XYZ file of C-alpha atoms in Angstrom:
752
model
C 110.811 143.737 116.802
C 109.556 140.149 115.831
C 109.516 140.747 112.315
C 112.679 142.424 112.356
C 114.397 139.370 114.179
C 112.654 137.175 111.465
C 114.138 139.285 108.763
C 117.648 138.897 110.066
C 117.149 135.126 110.608
C 115.972 134.642 106.870
C 118.886 137.011 105.644
C 121.429 135.074 107.637
C 120.204 131.722 106.206
C 119.958 132.965 102.698
C 123.394 134.479 102.852
C 124.912 131.296 103.970
C 122.909 129.431 101.418
C 124.077 131.728 98.621
C 127.648 131.265 99.750
C 127.547 127.499 99.679
C 125.864 127.433 96.236
C 128.706 129.542 94.900
C 131.314 127.120 96.112
C 132.681 124.651 93.706
C 135.090 121.785 93.623
C 136.665 120.229 96.675
C 136.842 116.631 97.822
C 133.711 114.163 97.546
C 133.490 114.531 101.372
C 133.710 118.235 101.260
C 130.998 118.493 98.503
C 128.781 116.103 100.512
C 129.023 118.338 103.732
C 128.406 121.447 101.387
C 125.237 119.792 99.895
C 123.738 118.872 103.548
C 124.455 122.376 104.737
C 122.870 123.930 101.711
C 119.796 121.807 102.051
C 119.489 122.810 105.747
C 119.804 126.478 105.005
C 117.286 126.318 102.070
C 114.900 124.588 104.303
C 115.316 127.275 106.906
C 114.570 130.036 104.342
C 111.466 128.199 103.198
C 110.320 127.677 106.780
C 110.736 131.434 107.631
C 108.846 132.501 104.448
C 106.015 130.000 105.468
C 105.487 131.259 108.895
C 105.495 134.998 108.146
C 101.769 135.373 107.566
C 100.295 135.365 111.100
C 103.774 135.043 112.837
C 102.287 136.180 116.091
C 98.691 135.684 116.764
C 98.286 135.673 120.564
C 99.615 137.020 124.003
C 99.231 135.856 127.513
C 99.122 138.334 130.283
C 100.072 136.389 133.476
C 98.913 136.975 136.851
C 102.432 137.631 138.048
C 102.809 140.491 135.640
C 104.784 138.705 132.843
C 103.852 138.489 129.219
C 104.163 135.784 126.557
C 103.681 136.258 122.877
C 102.555 133.128 121.134
C 103.399 132.399 117.486
C 103.996 129.870 114.733
C 107.800 129.134 115.765
C 109.883 130.264 118.569
C 112.071 133.158 118.229
C 114.879 134.538 120.567
C 116.653 137.825 120.296
C 120.067 138.341 118.968
C 121.675 138.249 122.289
C 120.054 134.836 123.009
C 118.366 135.655 126.279
C 116.703 132.761 127.911
C 113.217 134.336 127.740
C 112.043 134.138 123.972
C 110.583 136.948 122.102
C 107.942 134.604 120.661
C 106.898 131.164 122.193
C 106.376 128.443 119.665
C 102.553 127.406 119.879
C 103.660 123.708 120.451
C 105.784 124.553 123.573
C 104.313 123.750 126.983
C 104.610 127.336 127.824
C 102.053 128.144 125.221
C 99.392 125.644 126.191
C 97.302 128.045 128.468
C 96.526 129.871 125.295
C 94.437 127.027 124.266
C 93.181 125.438 127.400
C 93.084 128.030 130.103
C 89.539 128.842 131.300
C 88.084 131.037 134.066
C 87.679 127.874 136.149
C 91.236 126.803 135.436
C 93.176 129.897 134.481
C 96.467 128.357 134.709
C 98.226 131.654 135.847
C 96.583 133.674 133.007
C 94.834 136.832 133.773
C 94.034 137.779 130.268
C 94.381 136.108 126.753
C 94.721 138.225 123.715
C 94.056 137.096 120.183
C 95.861 139.162 117.541
C 94.582 139.033 114.063
C 96.862 140.469 111.318
C 96.955 141.132 107.519
C 100.497 140.940 106.398
C 102.529 142.682 109.010
C 99.674 144.963 110.197
C 97.524 144.374 113.067
C 93.931 144.571 112.181
C 92.056 143.187 115.259
C 92.649 142.405 118.903
C 90.170 140.333 120.985
C 90.732 139.978 124.810
C 89.543 137.488 127.149
C 89.432 138.171 130.840
C 89.649 134.930 132.615
C 87.248 135.833 135.424
C 84.816 133.493 137.001
C 81.969 136.232 137.196
C 82.353 136.852 133.442
C 83.118 133.462 131.856
C 81.538 130.110 132.029
C 83.296 127.209 133.626
C 82.310 124.745 130.840
C 85.343 122.811 129.805
C 84.008 122.816 126.214
C 83.511 126.590 126.041
C 84.723 128.278 122.958
C 88.112 130.238 123.444
C 88.746 133.252 121.368
C 85.266 133.375 120.134
C 85.875 136.517 118.010
C 88.841 135.048 116.283
C 87.320 131.622 115.937
C 84.096 133.137 114.331
C 86.164 135.343 111.971
C 88.070 132.268 110.827
C 84.915 130.113 110.274
C 83.124 132.836 108.356
C 85.997 133.917 106.222
C 85.938 132.722 102.604
C 87.308 129.471 101.525
C 90.289 129.595 99.106
C 90.481 125.992 97.699
C 93.261 125.345 100.147
C 92.827 124.460 103.988
C 94.148 126.927 106.657
C 95.811 125.967 109.908
C 93.787 126.564 112.965
C 96.799 127.379 115.176
C 95.262 130.692 116.220
C 91.854 129.125 117.222
C 92.645 125.576 118.610
C 90.061 124.677 121.253
C 90.479 122.765 124.350
C 89.174 119.567 123.217
C 91.207 119.777 120.061
C 94.419 120.469 122.037
C 94.025 117.551 124.140
C 94.223 115.406 121.081
C 97.152 117.368 119.514
C 99.131 117.020 122.545
C 98.416 113.495 123.353
C 101.438 111.129 123.892
C 103.232 109.806 120.894
C 103.135 106.163 121.776
C 100.387 103.608 120.980
C 97.337 103.894 118.680
C 95.062 106.778 119.255
C 91.581 106.731 117.378
C 89.886 110.089 117.216
C 86.153 109.965 116.379
C 84.505 113.161 115.460
C 81.465 114.323 113.533
C 81.349 116.799 110.532
C 82.965 120.073 111.215
C 84.882 119.072 114.442
C 88.051 119.664 112.878
C 89.543 116.030 112.649
C 91.716 116.874 109.677
C 93.003 119.978 111.102
C 93.713 118.281 114.482
C 95.504 115.618 112.813
C 97.672 117.980 110.932
C 98.495 120.080 114.018
C 99.266 116.738 115.812
C 101.783 116.016 113.127
C 103.500 119.407 113.693
C 103.297 119.103 117.436
C 104.782 115.549 117.565
C 107.682 116.665 115.225
C 108.439 119.543 117.588
C 108.167 117.733 120.760
C 109.745 114.352 119.607
C 112.034 115.562 117.097
C 115.027 113.308 117.745
C 112.803 110.258 117.619
C 110.985 111.218 114.446
C 113.343 113.210 112.264
C 115.049 110.054 111.181
C 111.868 107.781 110.699
C 109.665 110.632 109.490
C 105.750 110.894 109.740
C 103.402 109.584 107.169
C 99.986 111.146 106.655
C 97.492 109.141 104.531
C 94.548 111.010 102.970
C 91.519 109.727 100.993
C 92.464 111.105 97.517
C 94.881 113.264 95.644
C 92.473 116.248 95.631
C 92.404 116.155 99.413
C 96.196 116.161 99.611
C 96.408 119.139 97.689
C 93.845 120.815 99.834
C 95.748 120.257 102.894
C 99.256 120.802 101.400
C 99.900 124.265 102.758
C 98.967 123.557 106.451
C 102.206 121.891 107.621
C 104.584 124.347 105.839
C 102.652 127.241 107.508
C 103.437 125.474 110.867
C 107.126 125.339 110.017
C 107.043 121.671 109.277
C 108.145 120.271 105.760
C 109.587 116.779 106.476
C 106.251 115.017 106.280
C 105.171 112.472 103.542
C 101.508 113.202 102.391
C 100.063 110.232 100.331
C 96.994 108.387 99.522
C 96.645 104.614 99.578
C 97.313 104.472 95.882
C 100.787 106.155 96.585
C 102.046 103.624 99.159
C 103.718 101.094 96.622
C 106.902 102.629 95.305
C 107.072 103.015 91.554
C 103.232 102.885 91.259
C 100.727 105.600 91.284
C 97.482 103.878 91.390
C 94.512 106.022 90.296
C 92.350 103.796 88.196
C 88.682 103.902 88.975
C 86.747 100.835 89.722
C 83.462 99.800 90.892
C 82.925 99.863 94.651
C 81.863 96.202 94.676
C 85.297 95.327 93.101
C 86.979 97.275 95.468
C 85.095 95.797 98.508
C 86.218 92.205 97.319
C 89.823 93.281 97.022
C 89.717 94.902 100.651
C 88.557 91.781 102.550
C 91.052 90.322 105.069
C 90.721 86.907 103.328
C 92.439 88.235 100.209
C 95.666 87.587 102.247
C 94.958 83.828 102.106
C 93.995 84.229 98.331
C 97.418 85.618 97.570
C 99.320 83.151 99.713
C 97.471 80.347 97.715
C 98.205 81.989 94.414
C 101.887 82.096 95.218
C 101.863 78.313 96.205
C 100.009 77.733 92.972
C 103.070 78.980 90.934
C 105.196 76.356 92.608
C 104.135 73.534 90.193
C 104.679 69.981 89.985
C 104.105 68.382 86.277
C 101.500 65.698 86.075
C 104.030 63.664 83.930
C 107.657 63.717 82.992
C 109.061 66.921 81.266
C 111.213 66.559 78.186
C 114.358 68.845 78.243
C 116.334 69.061 75.190
C 119.930 69.885 75.954
C 121.746 68.953 72.749
C 122.905 66.290 72.074
C 121.194 64.934 75.340
C 117.463 64.517 75.843
C 116.789 64.624 79.606
C 113.641 63.735 81.615
C 112.553 65.724 84.549
C 110.138 63.332 86.475
C 107.307 64.475 88.830
C 108.707 62.952 91.871
C 111.967 64.702 91.468
C 110.173 68.095 91.152
C 108.036 67.235 94.101
C 111.061 66.590 96.292
C 112.705 69.675 95.167
C 109.622 71.800 95.836
C 109.282 70.191 99.476
C 112.906 70.984 100.126
C 112.419 74.609 99.129
C 109.140 75.017 101.228
C 110.634 73.384 104.234
C 113.326 76.068 104.197
C 110.747 78.597 105.430
C 112.118 81.128 102.874
C 109.808 83.315 100.779
C 108.919 82.269 97.270
C 111.736 84.149 95.510
C 114.347 83.600 98.161
C 113.497 79.850 98.265
C 113.888 79.496 94.527
C 117.740 78.915 94.589
C 117.087 75.885 96.743
C 114.464 74.474 94.408
C 116.761 75.184 91.391
C 119.739 73.649 92.988
C 117.683 70.426 93.523
C 116.541 70.146 90.128
C 119.740 70.953 88.457
C 121.285 68.204 90.678
C 118.857 65.645 89.257
C 119.622 66.667 85.589
C 123.381 66.858 86.184
C 123.245 63.241 87.520
C 121.476 62.108 84.409
C 124.089 63.787 82.363
C 126.955 62.453 84.364
C 125.431 58.899 84.111
C 125.520 59.085 80.298
C 128.962 60.693 79.747
C 130.993 59.757 82.880
C 131.748 56.168 81.821
C 134.817 54.733 79.920
C 133.449 53.667 76.544
C 136.426 51.536 76.106
C 135.962 49.662 79.472
C 136.415 45.998 79.262
C 134.439 44.049 81.720
C 136.759 41.339 83.019
C 133.911 38.889 83.232
C 132.739 39.908 79.756
C 129.037 40.480 81.046
C 128.747 44.152 81.327
C 128.903 47.155 79.038
C 130.212 50.639 79.197
C 127.468 51.967 81.512
C 128.646 49.415 84.167
C 132.024 50.966 84.241
C 133.171 53.053 87.209
C 132.144 56.693 86.683
C 135.171 58.892 86.075
C 133.585 62.342 86.908
C 134.419 63.869 90.131
C 132.614 66.889 92.251
C 134.253 69.430 90.036
C 133.068 67.827 86.784
C 129.491 67.611 88.348
C 129.721 71.336 89.242
C 130.756 72.216 85.636
C 127.778 70.221 84.301
C 125.368 71.959 86.596
C 126.798 75.434 85.577
C 126.361 74.435 81.912
C 122.736 73.228 82.482
C 121.913 76.430 84.222
C 122.818 78.316 81.191
C 120.778 76.352 78.859
C 117.706 78.207 77.654
C 115.821 74.952 77.736
C 116.518 74.216 81.382
C 115.811 77.959 82.362
C 112.416 77.773 80.668
C 111.576 74.688 82.670
C 112.570 76.087 85.911
C 110.728 79.334 85.192
C 107.502 77.302 84.456
C 107.876 75.247 87.586
C 109.235 77.846 90.044
C 109.312 81.250 88.530
C 110.903 84.480 89.792
C 107.723 86.642 90.444
C 107.147 90.260 91.021
C 103.944 91.436 92.991
C 102.728 92.968 89.581
C 103.210 89.774 87.670
C 101.586 87.800 90.391
C 98.311 89.788 90.498
C 98.242 90.342 86.651
C 98.346 86.565 86.147
C 95.830 85.854 88.902
C 93.181 88.538 87.721
C 93.601 87.651 83.973
C 92.736 83.851 84.567
C 89.511 82.399 85.742
C 91.220 79.108 86.459
C 93.883 80.751 88.481
C 91.202 82.609 90.575
C 89.150 79.435 90.994
C 92.225 77.620 92.337
C 93.480 80.460 94.597
C 90.172 81.635 95.910
C 87.749 78.832 96.342
C 86.243 80.754 99.508
C 85.099 83.485 97.168
C 81.850 82.972 95.373
C 81.731 82.721 91.539
C 80.313 86.328 91.424
C 83.217 87.732 93.537
C 85.743 85.980 91.560
C 84.330 87.431 88.352
C 84.404 90.929 89.873
C 88.193 90.480 90.184
C 88.827 89.627 86.545
C 90.114 92.449 84.588
C 92.276 93.484 81.566
C 95.896 93.240 82.640
C 96.575 96.403 80.702
C 94.062 98.383 82.437
C 96.412 99.957 85.187
C 96.224 99.706 88.977
C 93.631 101.115 91.188
C 94.119 102.104 94.982
C 92.584 98.770 96.117
C 95.224 97.049 94.331
C 98.033 98.612 96.314
C 97.481 96.835 99.578
C 97.323 93.566 97.422
C 100.717 94.424 95.682
C 102.240 95.066 99.103
C 100.830 91.845 100.558
C 102.263 89.940 97.493
C 105.638 91.596 98.029
C 105.691 90.280 101.650
C 104.881 86.782 100.325
C 107.297 86.660 97.414
C 110.313 88.328 98.979
C 113.269 89.390 97.129
C 116.483 87.399 96.431
C 118.734 90.538 97.000
C 122.047 88.588 97.713
C 123.493 90.045 94.619
C 122.511 93.546 95.680
C 123.753 93.087 99.147
C 127.149 91.957 97.843
C 127.395 94.997 95.783
C 126.329 97.218 98.616
C 128.927 95.482 100.679
C 131.556 96.116 98.287
C 130.568 99.836 97.964
C 130.659 100.186 101.664
C 134.185 98.638 101.898
C 135.389 101.043 99.144
C 133.808 103.919 101.107
C 135.361 103.018 104.356
C 138.775 102.512 102.739
C 138.384 106.114 101.010
C 137.190 107.615 104.294
C 140.139 106.137 106.128
C 142.455 107.508 103.535
C 141.015 110.935 104.132
C 141.670 110.566 107.821
C 145.180 109.451 107.229
C 145.710 112.480 105.111
C 144.279 114.897 107.645
C 146.343 113.210 110.478
C 149.484 113.500 108.495
C 149.010 117.026 107.328
C 149.206 118.570 110.976
C 152.022 121.036 111.404
C 155.012 119.879 113.079
C 155.027 123.061 115.415
C 151.589 122.078 116.589
C 152.495 118.501 117.067
C 155.226 119.711 119.344
C 152.975 122.132 121.211
C 149.750 120.129 122.461
C 148.404 123.155 124.112
C 148.224 124.850 120.607
C 147.074 121.789 118.606
C 143.636 122.030 116.841
C 141.578 118.849 116.680
C 141.700 117.392 113.149
C 138.888 115.273 111.610
C 140.287 112.066 112.838
C 139.804 113.291 116.435
C 136.208 113.805 116.167
C 135.052 110.925 113.874
C 136.054 107.618 112.653
C 135.964 106.233 109.174
C 132.505 104.698 109.712
C 131.075 108.055 110.696
C 132.900 109.868 107.751
C 131.652 107.287 105.267
C 127.955 107.565 106.454
C 128.116 111.301 106.343
C 129.298 110.778 102.697
C 126.416 108.545 101.735
C 124.147 110.018 99.184
C 121.002 108.538 100.862
C 121.632 110.356 104.068
C 121.489 113.725 102.512
C 117.818 112.843 101.459
C 115.212 113.818 104.061
C 113.304 111.066 105.883
C 110.052 111.818 103.738
C 111.941 111.390 100.345
C 113.831 108.247 101.365
C 110.599 106.654 102.824
C 108.510 107.493 99.602
C 111.018 105.215 97.750
C 111.298 102.406 100.206
C 108.417 99.848 100.603
C 109.990 98.451 103.726
C 110.354 101.925 105.410
C 109.215 101.860 109.205
C 107.696 105.309 110.093
C 108.120 107.008 113.387
C 104.421 107.862 113.432
C 101.445 107.531 111.044
C 98.409 109.497 110.699
C 95.335 108.342 108.835
C 92.535 110.785 107.873
C 89.076 109.467 106.792
C 90.094 106.185 108.431
C 86.696 104.715 108.266
C 87.104 104.385 104.497
C 89.869 101.831 104.710
C 89.389 98.215 104.296
C 91.106 95.506 106.124
C 93.909 94.780 103.679
C 94.881 98.497 103.799
C 95.303 98.323 107.525
C 97.556 95.440 107.008
C 99.828 97.551 104.783
C 99.712 100.329 107.208
C 100.638 98.309 110.232
C 103.726 96.896 108.302
C 104.727 100.689 107.777
C 104.391 101.399 111.455
C 105.556 98.315 113.562
C 105.710 100.434 116.747
C 101.862 100.942 116.269
C 102.637 104.674 117.037
C 99.486 105.892 115.055
C 96.779 108.571 115.019
C 93.528 107.531 113.378
C 90.808 110.138 112.691
C 87.399 109.482 111.222
C 83.744 109.324 111.722
C 81.953 105.833 111.456
C 78.737 107.437 110.593
C 80.378 108.933 107.419
C 81.610 105.464 106.201
C 80.988 105.312 102.500
C 83.170 102.239 101.522
C 81.445 99.020 101.366
C 84.413 97.405 103.158
C 84.394 99.969 106.039
C 84.468 98.824 109.622
C 81.365 98.399 111.954
C 83.517 99.689 114.700
C 87.134 100.792 115.468
C 87.594 97.711 117.819
C 86.798 95.237 115.102
C 89.270 96.837 112.825
C 92.123 97.144 115.333
C 91.644 93.944 117.185
C 94.016 91.752 115.019
C 96.814 94.241 115.624
C 96.540 95.665 119.081
C 93.874 93.730 120.740
C 92.113 96.283 122.953
C 95.324 98.353 123.701
C 94.109 101.485 121.772
C 92.994 104.800 123.151
C 89.902 106.606 121.944
C 89.090 110.446 121.921
C 86.141 112.184 120.669
C 85.576 115.629 119.180
C 81.917 116.708 119.861
C 81.712 120.353 118.931
C 81.131 121.184 115.139
C 82.927 124.555 114.419
C 82.532 124.532 110.517
C 78.850 123.602 110.184
C 76.167 126.056 111.199
C 73.344 124.786 113.447
C 70.705 125.309 110.462
C 72.805 122.803 108.314
C 73.467 120.443 111.093
C 69.807 120.009 111.882
C 69.152 118.939 108.354
C 72.114 116.521 108.609
C 70.997 115.141 112.012
C 67.717 113.908 110.436
C 69.853 111.803 107.969
C 72.046 110.736 110.893
C 69.089 109.565 112.810
C 68.132 107.175 109.947
C 71.667 105.815 110.006
C 71.855 105.139 113.648
C 69.549 106.844 116.126
C 72.008 106.185 118.792
C 74.611 108.524 117.460
C 74.665 112.000 118.902
C 75.464 114.685 116.353
C 78.079 117.176 117.128
C 77.006 120.433 118.707
C 77.030 123.420 116.517
C 78.697 126.442 117.983
C 77.307 129.087 115.579
C 74.334 129.874 113.516
C 74.190 131.463 110.116
C 70.688 132.873 110.382
C 69.847 131.236 107.040
C 67.866 128.058 106.709
C 68.993 125.591 103.840
C 66.645 125.437 100.747
C 65.080 122.542 99.245
C 63.821 122.782 95.627
C 62.687 120.804 92.674
C 63.274 121.802 89.020
C 64.494 120.970 85.621
C 68.196 119.986 85.436
C 68.839 123.073 83.486
C 67.762 125.238 86.382
C 70.490 124.079 88.573
C 73.048 126.431 86.910
C 70.917 129.370 87.889
C 70.566 128.204 91.411
C 74.425 127.813 91.644
C 74.854 131.382 90.041
C 72.534 132.882 92.615
C 74.349 131.258 95.469
C 77.663 132.700 94.214
C 76.118 136.090 93.770
C 74.753 135.971 97.437
C 78.099 135.128 98.953
C 80.423 136.773 96.704
C 84.140 135.616 96.586
C 84.604 132.070 97.950
C 84.473 128.460 96.894
C 81.206 126.444 96.008
C 80.457 122.822 95.224
C 77.823 120.784 93.661
C 77.748 117.450 94.958
C 75.841 114.671 93.178
C 75.695 110.969 92.452
C 78.653 109.587 90.296
C 75.982 108.775 87.648
C 74.806 112.112 87.314
C 78.128 113.804 86.550
C 78.124 113.621 82.803
C 74.628 115.340 82.590
C 75.629 117.945 85.161
C 78.894 118.630 83.591
C 77.120 119.634 80.528
C 74.765 122.026 82.412
C 77.428 123.594 84.726
C 79.823 124.576 81.960
C 81.903 126.826 84.215
C 82.528 124.208 87.027
C 85.748 122.338 87.406
C 85.180 118.691 86.926
C 87.207 115.468 86.695
C 88.919 112.760 88.496
C 91.312 115.576 90.291
C 89.319 118.785 89.987
C 90.852 122.085 90.336
C 89.850 123.288 93.686
C 90.960 126.779 93.150
C 88.192 127.311 90.689
C 85.180 129.177 92.162
C 82.633 126.318 91.424
C 83.431 122.611 91.411
C 81.289 119.583 90.553
C 82.116 116.443 92.803
C 80.875 113.094 93.794
C 80.688 112.305 97.329
C 83.897 110.355 97.445
C 85.853 113.530 96.042
C 84.211 115.746 98.545
C 85.284 113.792 101.721
C 87.281 115.950 103.949
C 86.681 119.314 101.960
C 84.611 122.279 102.866
C 83.081 125.085 100.820
C 81.323 128.354 101.471
C 78.200 126.983 99.804
C 77.173 123.634 98.716
C 74.259 122.357 96.506
C 73.474 118.615 96.922
C 71.906 117.547 93.598
C 69.771 114.554 93.582
C 69.959 113.427 97.186
C 67.645 110.396 96.314
C 70.218 109.371 93.722
C 72.918 109.629 96.313
C 71.173 107.290 98.664
C 70.364 104.835 95.951
C 73.769 104.655 94.481
C 75.299 102.685 97.175
C 74.293 100.422 100.027
C 75.797 103.145 102.279
C 74.084 105.995 100.451
C 72.667 107.360 103.513
C 76.253 107.820 104.947
C 77.213 109.491 101.591
C 74.279 111.853 101.835
C 75.177 112.762 105.349
C 78.807 113.719 104.046
C 77.426 115.739 101.244
C 75.133 117.891 103.475
C 77.860 118.725 105.861
C 80.420 120.205 103.550
C 79.227 123.849 103.740
C 80.248 126.488 106.147
C 77.596 129.109 105.017
C 74.919 128.014 102.786
C 73.320 124.689 101.931
C 70.769 124.045 98.995
C 69.169 120.657 98.049
C 68.122 120.240 94.307
C 65.900 117.580 93.264
C 65.768 116.911 89.549
C 62.056 116.366 88.308
C 63.152 114.477 85.206
C 64.015 110.870 85.291
C 67.792 109.981 85.016
C 69.049 106.962 83.150
C 71.384 104.595 84.970
C 74.323 105.755 82.509
C 73.839 109.439 83.988
C 72.090 110.871 80.827
C 68.765 112.635 81.281
C 65.591 111.598 79.493
C 64.073 114.348 77.497
C 60.754 112.774 76.933
């Protein structure tokens, strides 16, 4: 019955979409409405296709004799009865499926987990909520059979949703209130990423009206991670979310250039905001001596005191650099125009009555209109424009950073608070492209520079006026085309367009931008304010990145998930309070995930020993399962690693496997593991992939071999945290391989 109803819904949407696509012509307003409707029905078809696998995964048998089927979306029957055929997992009525316990059954007598393959039921697991048969532990695992089946299933290179197996402590985070900043701390395998994604789906369902217009932003650590999680939200019937890395958050630039961790650390410091502010002021220059301006046939002089006065006037305006430039230009042009007027505005034939003066003593014949013409002529002179651009240039964020990083003198002037070593780290080739650490600096520079958009606003206003005039014309036509018989018979009259919307509303509906989803519009607009922002692997983000994200979310409605013990970035925070104090003081909420579902107890025991070396006070998450297989630890020649990996693949069969190693060892291992996917953005669909720790963050594999753990620790001041990350990526098997031959710093292996 459920799939029959889903098929009918899909067929109806597809039929309406097909009809709309066949239509042609019509007024611009009609085409606009048709495009919007087509987009809506196309989204519906995609949503119905995405939720078909595992459409219904649970049933609640209530103590009052009723039943509720739980699924990915809500479905009502054709007659539209009040009781749904399928309850959306996000609805309040579905919550007992995740949180009901024997101690607090919430009206539930039995919970059934339904496992399907395609449209066929392949397994049923029932839980009777009876105090005599179940523990009253609030952290007890619900749907244990379904959960273990999901955890032991082979990985596919793409994350799956956990909608069928959400646990109580995860559900509390997912359904937390929208407002404020929520920090979710959780160790490896606790489901932080899955919880964050399901929270996005829940918030969009529960606060649809608030969030549909502003959208939700999810920030992940790298492009491979975004591909890994890309199917989760569509499977939960949500497609209007913007997934991005830090390097994607400056429109027009995709920042992927790799750079040393020490360089990224300097760029991430909060004091870089002051460095950029000083760099902007440094570009507002006063010459040491008068500048000669050749405006044939005149030669004008621009004196330092005139420039200083013009600069002070522009700065006092409080406007941003590019917006204040017209004030500076106006003052400089005024001074130059006065020089020209002084030279050309006197009567050359003036006869001094006393015979003591010359033509320059004659009254100036030029009026305000003449002075305005002189100013306009000067503004068009290439020599004048060149001087103005030198003293107060129009700057883009890209130009500001390029000039700053390319010049040792510019860095010394703008960043005296940095050491000479730090400033040298910032020096780079202007043609080298942008790194993710550059993006917060570009965004900060854009905030400091501003944009003189007066011309653009004037064009937009003109277009809006034209759109309103057109819309009003459409309304006038529709009002004038009503039948005289209907006009005489008010009872039979059908409301026309003018009776349900005015010209403003019609023009807004016609606007092209409104037909785009919030995510598409947000991706192209640096100043977009999101309704909610979710940040995964948040412990990796430096202070400058948080400045950018807070600008994207002025409401501070954010969900931040991470694990401080897994911090690999040199600029990562020591505590969440330290990071968020500048923005919300102590007005943030904390939640903790304490149970590791992904990582078997045997692997967690190995990782816990590393964790104790990082901070003995940190309690590792509690593993809910055991694999029965202890991790192995072996030494050998580097060439032997390929055999170890092959044996692991044979042992587990189909699945996904990773070799995680220090960045410096990647060249040597890529030559040994010839079948492994490797690269800046490796293909996670391949059976075996070679990764650095940074690339492996947030991912999981059936089997993992950590190659050269000592090298991982030595490669970074936070190397122990990196090793902790590497050891906790496996769901089934873990091996540790220690090469016995020395490795050169460049990653090659000595043969002697």
